[in-house]
Amino acid sequence: MEIGPRMVATVVTVMSFAVFLGVVSADPDMLQDVCVADLASKVKVNGFPCKATFNETDFFFAGLAKPGLTNNTLGSLVTAANVEEIPGLNTLGVSLARIDYAPYGLNPPHTHPRATEMVFVLYGELYIGFITTANVLVAKTIKAGEIFVFPRGLVHFQKNVMDAPAAVIAAFNSQLPGVQAIATTLFAATPPVPDDVLAMAFQIDAQQVEMIKAKLAPKS
Ligand SMILES: *[C@@H]1O[C@H](CO)[C@@H](O)[C@H](O)[C@H]1NC(C)=O
């Protein structure tokens, strides 16, 4: 086949499309070596403005070294290590978290709108999975040293299946993955999602909606 103007145009179109996909499939690429987040800046941009000066403390965090406290209703605690804790992560497109689970504790169904997640089990045994947009549950029990992946945006959960503590390290391809926990998003929003909306959506009555809302209300 000859390399004519039409073929060149086709190649350019395909490449432009690939570049476009690359830009939208994760956090945008950095445009400089570092852009340490100025978390206090009043200026709003996509991410955070860069601080004028920085040092090693902006790239350091010891918060995942120890287990988090899991003595809450669900028996789990997520400790984030994202740009809000590590300003040096700004524009770098990655972050971590540590999740600790009490015996039989649950990290309830939730989504991360901006990141795919990989979990690596430090210790314990968990039943974990995600649900596709076709409502297929993809789930498995995993143990220490093993990894599982939650594709970006899909609802997922982890349940400790043992009568012993468990912990994982989670990796994200975003400096700030964001999280929406399904139950609290719907039943503990401020201002509240109207009862009739939830009653119809879940095919229950307003009284049952109120009961769930009362249980999920933020503790103050
Ligand atoms: C790093 O900078 C911060 C101010 O942003 C300062 O408080 C801290 O003392 C500095 N740390 C070192 C080790 O220089």
GROMACS .gro file of C-alpha atoms and ligand atoms in nm:
model
  234
    1MET     CA    1   0.000   0.000   0.000
    2GLU     CA    2   0.129   0.346  -0.094
    3ILE     CA    3   0.188   0.605   0.176
    4GLY     CA    4  -0.037   0.881   0.045
    5PRO     CA    5  -0.195   1.184   0.210
    6ARG     CA    6  -0.504   0.979   0.297
    7MET     CA    7  -0.305   0.717   0.490
    8VAL     CA    8  -0.112   0.990   0.673
    9ALA     CA    9  -0.441   1.154   0.768
   10THR     CA   10  -0.574   0.820   0.896
   11VAL     CA   11  -0.262   0.755   1.107
   12VAL     CA   12  -0.276   1.108   1.251
   13THR     CA   13  -0.645   1.061   1.337
   14VAL     CA   14  -0.580   0.727   1.509
   15MET     CA   15  -0.284   0.871   1.704
   16SER     CA   16  -0.484   1.178   1.811
   17PHE     CA   17  -0.756   0.947   1.937
   18ALA     CA   18  -0.500   0.739   2.132
   19VAL     CA   19  -0.354   1.056   2.288
   20PHE     CA   20  -0.705   1.172   2.376
   21LEU     CA   21  -0.778   0.836   2.543
   22GLY     CA   22  -0.450   0.859   2.734
   23VAL     CA   23  -0.544   1.200   2.868
   24VAL     CA   24  -0.888   1.098   2.990
   25SER     CA   25  -0.809   0.749   3.126
   26ALA     CA   26  -0.639   0.871   3.447
   27ASP     CA   27  -0.514   1.185   3.620
   28PRO     CA   28  -0.363   1.429   3.365
   29ASP     CA   29   0.012   1.419   3.301
   30MET     CA   30   0.244   1.644   3.500
   31LEU     CA   31   0.404   1.942   3.321
   32GLN     CA   32   0.704   1.984   3.558
   33ASP     CA   33   0.924   1.779   3.796
   34VAL     CA   34   0.724   1.862   4.105
   35CYS     CA   35   0.417   2.066   4.191
   36VAL     CA   36   0.386   2.031   4.568
   37ALA     CA   37   0.024   2.106   4.658
   38ASP     CA   38  -0.052   2.433   4.831
   39LEU     CA   39  -0.348   2.286   5.019
   40ALA     CA   40  -0.430   2.623   5.178
   41SER     CA   41  -0.450   2.815   4.849
   42LYS     CA   42  -0.775   2.999   4.779
   43VAL     CA   43  -0.711   2.953   4.406
   44LYS     CA   44  -0.911   2.662   4.261
   45VAL     CA   45  -0.760   2.461   3.975
   46ASN     CA   46  -0.791   2.099   3.857
   47GLY     CA   47  -0.578   1.957   4.142
   48PHE     CA   48  -0.394   2.208   4.362
   49PRO     CA   49  -0.170   2.509   4.282
   50CYS     CA   50   0.205   2.450   4.341
   51LYS     CA   51   0.377   2.579   4.657
   52ALA     CA   52   0.666   2.821   4.596
   53THR     CA   53   0.903   2.626   4.823
   54PHE     CA   54   0.902   2.270   4.952
   55ASN     CA   55   1.119   2.015   5.128
   56GLU     CA   56   1.133   1.643   5.200
   57THR     CA   57   0.847   1.655   5.449
   58ASP     CA   58   0.609   1.722   5.157
   59PHE     CA   59   0.695   1.378   5.015
   60PHE     CA   60   0.679   1.182   5.341
   61PHE     CA   61   0.399   1.016   5.540
   62ALA     CA   62   0.421   0.768   5.827
   63GLY     CA   63   0.045   0.728   5.868
   64LEU     CA   64   0.020   0.377   5.724
   65ALA     CA   65   0.281   0.226   5.955
   66LYS     CA   66   0.037   0.118   6.224
   67PRO     CA   67  -0.309  -0.044   6.220
   68GLY     CA   68  -0.600   0.201   6.227
   69LEU     CA   69  -0.870   0.178   6.495
   70THR     CA   70  -1.153  -0.048   6.381
   71ASN     CA   71  -1.385  -0.021   6.683
   72ASN     CA   72  -1.672   0.129   6.481
   73THR     CA   73  -2.008  -0.004   6.355
   74LEU     CA   74  -1.869  -0.167   6.040
   75GLY     CA   75  -1.539  -0.281   6.193
   76SER     CA   76  -1.310  -0.123   5.934
   77LEU     CA   77  -1.100   0.188   5.887
   78VAL     CA   78  -0.952   0.338   5.571
   79THR     CA   79  -0.640   0.547   5.627
   80ALA     CA   80  -0.570   0.751   5.314
   81ALA     CA   81  -0.224   0.843   5.186
   82ASN     CA   82  -0.329   1.079   4.907
   83VAL     CA   83  -0.245   1.437   4.808
   84GLU     CA   84  -0.428   1.566   5.115
   85GLU     CA   85  -0.176   1.389   5.343
   86ILE     CA   86   0.124   1.403   5.103
   87PRO     CA   87   0.124   1.739   4.919
   88GLY     CA   88   0.413   1.620   4.699
   89LEU     CA   89   0.172   1.379   4.524
   90ASN     CA   90   0.002   1.671   4.347
   91THR     CA   91  -0.004   1.606   3.966
   92LEU     CA   92   0.168   1.264   4.004
   93GLY     CA   93  -0.142   1.050   3.952
   94VAL     CA   94  -0.087   0.791   4.226
   95SER     CA   95  -0.177   0.736   4.592
   96LEU     CA   96  -0.214   0.462   4.854
   97ALA     CA   97  -0.437   0.374   5.146
   98ARG     CA   98  -0.427   0.123   5.427
   99ILE     CA   99  -0.746  -0.054   5.526
  100ASP     CA  100  -0.776  -0.231   5.860
  101TYR     CA  101  -1.054  -0.474   5.944
  102ALA     CA  102  -1.177  -0.598   6.280
  103PRO     CA  103  -1.275  -0.969   6.292
  104TYR     CA  104  -1.558  -1.006   6.035
  105GLY     CA  105  -1.537  -0.630   5.964
  106LEU     CA  106  -1.668  -0.481   5.639
  107ASN     CA  107  -1.550  -0.203   5.408
  108PRO     CA  108  -1.898  -0.147   5.262
  109PRO     CA  109  -1.984  -0.119   4.889
  110HIS     CA  110  -1.839   0.203   4.743
  111THR     CA  111  -1.683   0.348   4.428
  112HIS     CA  112  -1.380   0.563   4.343
  113PRO     CA  113  -1.483   0.791   4.056
  114ARG     CA  114  -1.124   0.876   3.957
  115ALA     CA  115  -0.918   0.560   4.009
  116THR     CA  116  -0.864   0.193   3.952
  117GLU     CA  117  -0.759   0.024   4.276
  118MET     CA  118  -0.531  -0.271   4.355
  119VAL     CA  119  -0.531  -0.420   4.703
  120PHE     CA  120  -0.244  -0.620   4.850
  121VAL     CA  121  -0.329  -0.822   5.161
  122LEU     CA  122  -0.084  -0.763   5.449
  123TYR     CA  123  -0.250  -1.021   5.677
  124GLY     CA  124  -0.581  -1.196   5.722
  125GLU     CA  125  -0.833  -1.330   5.476
  126LEU     CA  126  -1.100  -1.128   5.293
  127TYR     CA  127  -1.394  -1.194   5.063
  128ILE     CA  128  -1.369  -0.909   4.813
  129GLY     CA  129  -1.528  -0.822   4.484
  130PHE     CA  130  -1.671  -0.569   4.241
  131ILE     CA  131  -1.991  -0.550   4.038
  132THR     CA  132  -1.983  -0.468   3.667
  133THR     CA  133  -2.226  -0.232   3.491
  134ALA     CA  134  -2.400  -0.551   3.369
  135ASN     CA  135  -2.460  -0.641   3.739
  136VAL     CA  136  -2.215  -0.931   3.736
  137LEU     CA  137  -2.042  -0.990   4.072
  138VAL     CA  138  -1.670  -1.066   4.032
  139ALA     CA  139  -1.555  -1.180   4.376
  140LYS     CA  140  -1.303  -1.403   4.547
  141THR     CA  141  -1.151  -1.483   4.885
  142ILE     CA  142  -0.789  -1.368   4.909
  143LYS     CA  143  -0.521  -1.391   5.179
  144ALA     CA  144  -0.183  -1.248   5.284
  145GLY     CA  145   0.046  -1.164   4.993
  146GLU     CA  146  -0.232  -1.180   4.732
  147ILE     CA  147  -0.367  -0.902   4.511
  148PHE     CA  148  -0.709  -0.811   4.369
  149VAL     CA  149  -0.808  -0.533   4.127
  150PHE     CA  150  -1.115  -0.308   4.130
  151PRO     CA  151  -1.160  -0.135   3.790
  152ARG     CA  152  -1.216   0.240   3.802
  153GLY     CA  153  -1.564   0.354   3.899
  154LEU     CA  154  -1.709   0.007   3.971
  155VAL     CA  155  -1.882  -0.063   4.304
  156HIS     CA  156  -1.669  -0.287   4.526
  157PHE     CA  157  -1.633  -0.408   4.888
  158GLN     CA  158  -1.413  -0.613   5.121
  159LYS     CA  159  -1.532  -0.837   5.404
  160ASN     CA  160  -1.307  -0.995   5.664
  161VAL     CA  161  -1.409  -1.362   5.674
  162MET     CA  162  -1.196  -1.457   5.975
  163ASP     CA  163  -1.227  -1.416   6.352
  164ALA     CA  164  -0.898  -1.222   6.345
  165PRO     CA  165  -0.785  -0.877   6.227
  166ALA     CA  166  -0.693  -0.819   5.862
  167ALA     CA  167  -0.520  -0.538   5.673
  168VAL     CA  168  -0.450  -0.442   5.311
  169ILE     CA  169  -0.253  -0.176   5.126
  170ALA     CA  170  -0.451  -0.022   4.841
  171ALA     CA  171  -0.291   0.151   4.541
  172PHE     CA  172  -0.473   0.401   4.316
  173ASN     CA  173  -0.390   0.565   3.983
  174SER     CA  174  -0.506   0.904   4.107
  175GLN     CA  175  -0.366   1.154   4.357
  176LEU     CA  176  -0.719   1.180   4.502
  177PRO     CA  177  -0.941   0.885   4.398
  178GLY     CA  178  -1.256   1.016   4.569
  179VAL     CA  179  -1.502   0.780   4.735
  180GLN     CA  180  -1.878   0.737   4.737
  181ALA     CA  181  -2.008   0.477   4.982
  182ILE     CA  182  -2.338   0.361   4.835
  183ALA     CA  183  -2.541   0.335   5.158
  184THR     CA  184  -2.429   0.666   5.309
  185THR     CA  185  -2.436   0.848   4.973
  186LEU     CA  186  -2.804   0.763   4.940
  187PHE     CA  187  -2.925   0.753   5.301
  188ALA     CA  188  -2.702   1.008   5.478
  189ALA     CA  189  -2.673   1.292   5.223
  190THR     CA  190  -2.707   1.655   5.330
  191PRO     CA  191  -2.965   1.780   5.255
  192PRO     CA  192  -3.132   1.437   5.259
  193VAL     CA  193  -3.244   1.253   4.946
  194PRO     CA  194  -3.627   1.262   4.975
  195ASP     CA  195  -3.789   0.953   5.130
  196ASP     CA  196  -4.020   0.898   4.831
  197VAL     CA  197  -3.720   0.880   4.595
  198LEU     CA  198  -3.551   0.613   4.807
  199ALA     CA  199  -3.877   0.429   4.881
  200MET     CA  200  -3.949   0.390   4.510
  201ALA     CA  201  -3.589   0.311   4.416
  202PHE     CA  202  -3.560   0.034   4.678
  203GLN     CA  203  -3.925  -0.077   4.658
  204ILE     CA  204  -3.976  -0.021   5.031
  205ASP     CA  205  -4.198   0.219   5.228
  206ALA     CA  206  -4.107   0.559   5.373
  207GLN     CA  207  -4.096   0.417   5.726
  208GLN     CA  208  -3.826   0.170   5.624
  209VAL     CA  209  -3.636   0.453   5.454
  210GLU     CA  210  -3.651   0.656   5.776
  211MET     CA  211  -3.525   0.358   5.975
  212ILE     CA  212  -3.220   0.319   5.749
  213LYS     CA  213  -3.158   0.696   5.749
  214ALA     CA  214  -3.163   0.703   6.130
  215LYS     CA  215  -2.906   0.424   6.149
  216LEU     CA  216  -2.672   0.581   5.890
  217ALA     CA  217  -2.701   0.941   6.012
  218PRO     CA  218  -2.358   1.094   6.078
  219LYS     CA  219  -2.275   1.060   6.447
  220SER     CA  220  -2.207   1.403   6.599
  221LIG     C1  221   0.993   2.194   5.565
  221LIG     O1  222   0.910   2.307   5.538
  221LIG     C2  223   0.812   2.334   5.638
  221LIG     C3  224   0.731   2.455   5.592
  221LIG     O2  225   0.659   2.424   5.475
  221LIG     C4  226   0.878   2.360   5.771
  221LIG     O3  227   0.779   2.381   5.871
  221LIG     C5  228   0.969   2.245   5.808
  221LIG     O4  229   1.040   2.278   5.927
  221LIG     C6  230   1.066   2.213   5.696
  221LIG     N1  231   1.137   2.091   5.731
  221LIG     C7  232   1.268   2.079   5.716
  221LIG     C8  233   1.324   1.947   5.756
  221LIG     O5  234   1.339   2.166   5.671
   0.00000   0.00000   0.00000
